[in-house]
Phi, psi and omega in degrees: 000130191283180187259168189265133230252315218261341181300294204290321198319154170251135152273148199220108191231142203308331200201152191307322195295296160301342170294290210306334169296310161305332191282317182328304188302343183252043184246151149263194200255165190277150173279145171263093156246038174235154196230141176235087149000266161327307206240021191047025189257171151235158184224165161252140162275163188316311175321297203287007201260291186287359153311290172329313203231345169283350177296250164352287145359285215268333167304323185250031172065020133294102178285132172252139170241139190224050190279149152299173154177191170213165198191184181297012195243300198123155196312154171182175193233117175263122181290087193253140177246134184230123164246126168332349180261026184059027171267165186202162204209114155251160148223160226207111203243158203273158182271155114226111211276128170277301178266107212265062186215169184299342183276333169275350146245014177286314178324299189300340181279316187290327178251008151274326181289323197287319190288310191301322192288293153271006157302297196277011180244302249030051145289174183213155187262170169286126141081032188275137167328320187298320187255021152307285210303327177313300191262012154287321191292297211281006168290329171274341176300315213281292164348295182283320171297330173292336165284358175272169147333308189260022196320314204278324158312299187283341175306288179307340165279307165325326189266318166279017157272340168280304196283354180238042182259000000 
């Protein structure tokens, strides 16, 4: 089966920003087709994050580069987006290495590219995780706060400062 003519074509735009907002428009979000035992989730993995957005990239004459390196911070993989007009856009997401052997950091690497990747595409997984844990926290600040004395002023000045956020 041949590729679809309108899939493959590269469009050619004056600038990254504008390549890149035109690729956005055709990326869909990443599937979580991936599984965590340990934690009972599903995630999208580096494939499916790129599945999502390279298509779309490279049609609009965006190259993605993802080298380590190190600097005064400490190691980390840096997310370079490159437009055929020599622009260029990064971002630099930190290694942390769990395990002090090549599978942790190989593990620290896939997952500084995956993140550095849909940070910089603005992809997104079906469903993310990030925003469970995101609205679980102020339930536990309001939990630890409620055990104090002045619990009920501050919970409640805490929760109508998250609402008006």
């Amino acid at each position: 089966m041949e590729p679809d003519e309108s899939q493959s074509a590269t469009t050619t735009h004056t600038g990254l920003f504008q390549a890149l907002a035109a690729a956005q428009s055709e990326m869909s979000r990443a599937a979580k087709d991936s599984s965590n035992p340990h934690f009972k989730s599903s995630y999208a993995d580096l494939a499916s994050v790129m599945r999502a957005c390279m298509g779309p990239l490279n049609r609009h004459g965006i190259a993605v580069m993802q080298p380590t390196g190190e600097d005064e911070h400490g190691r980390h993989v840096k997310t370079i987006l490159v437009h055929e007009s020599g622009q260029t856009a990064e971002c630099s997401v930190p290694l942390i290495i769990a395990k002090n052997d090549m599978q942790g950091y190989g593990s620290a690497v896939t997952y500084a590219r995956r993140y550095g990747l849909m940070s910089m595409a603005g992809v997104a997984a079906d469903d993310d995780d990030g925003n469970a844990a995101a609205k679980a926290a102020p339930t536990d600040v309001v939990e630890r706060r409620a055990s104090r004395p002045d619990a009920a002023k501050t919970a409640a000045d805490s929760l109508g400062r998250a609402e008006t956020l």
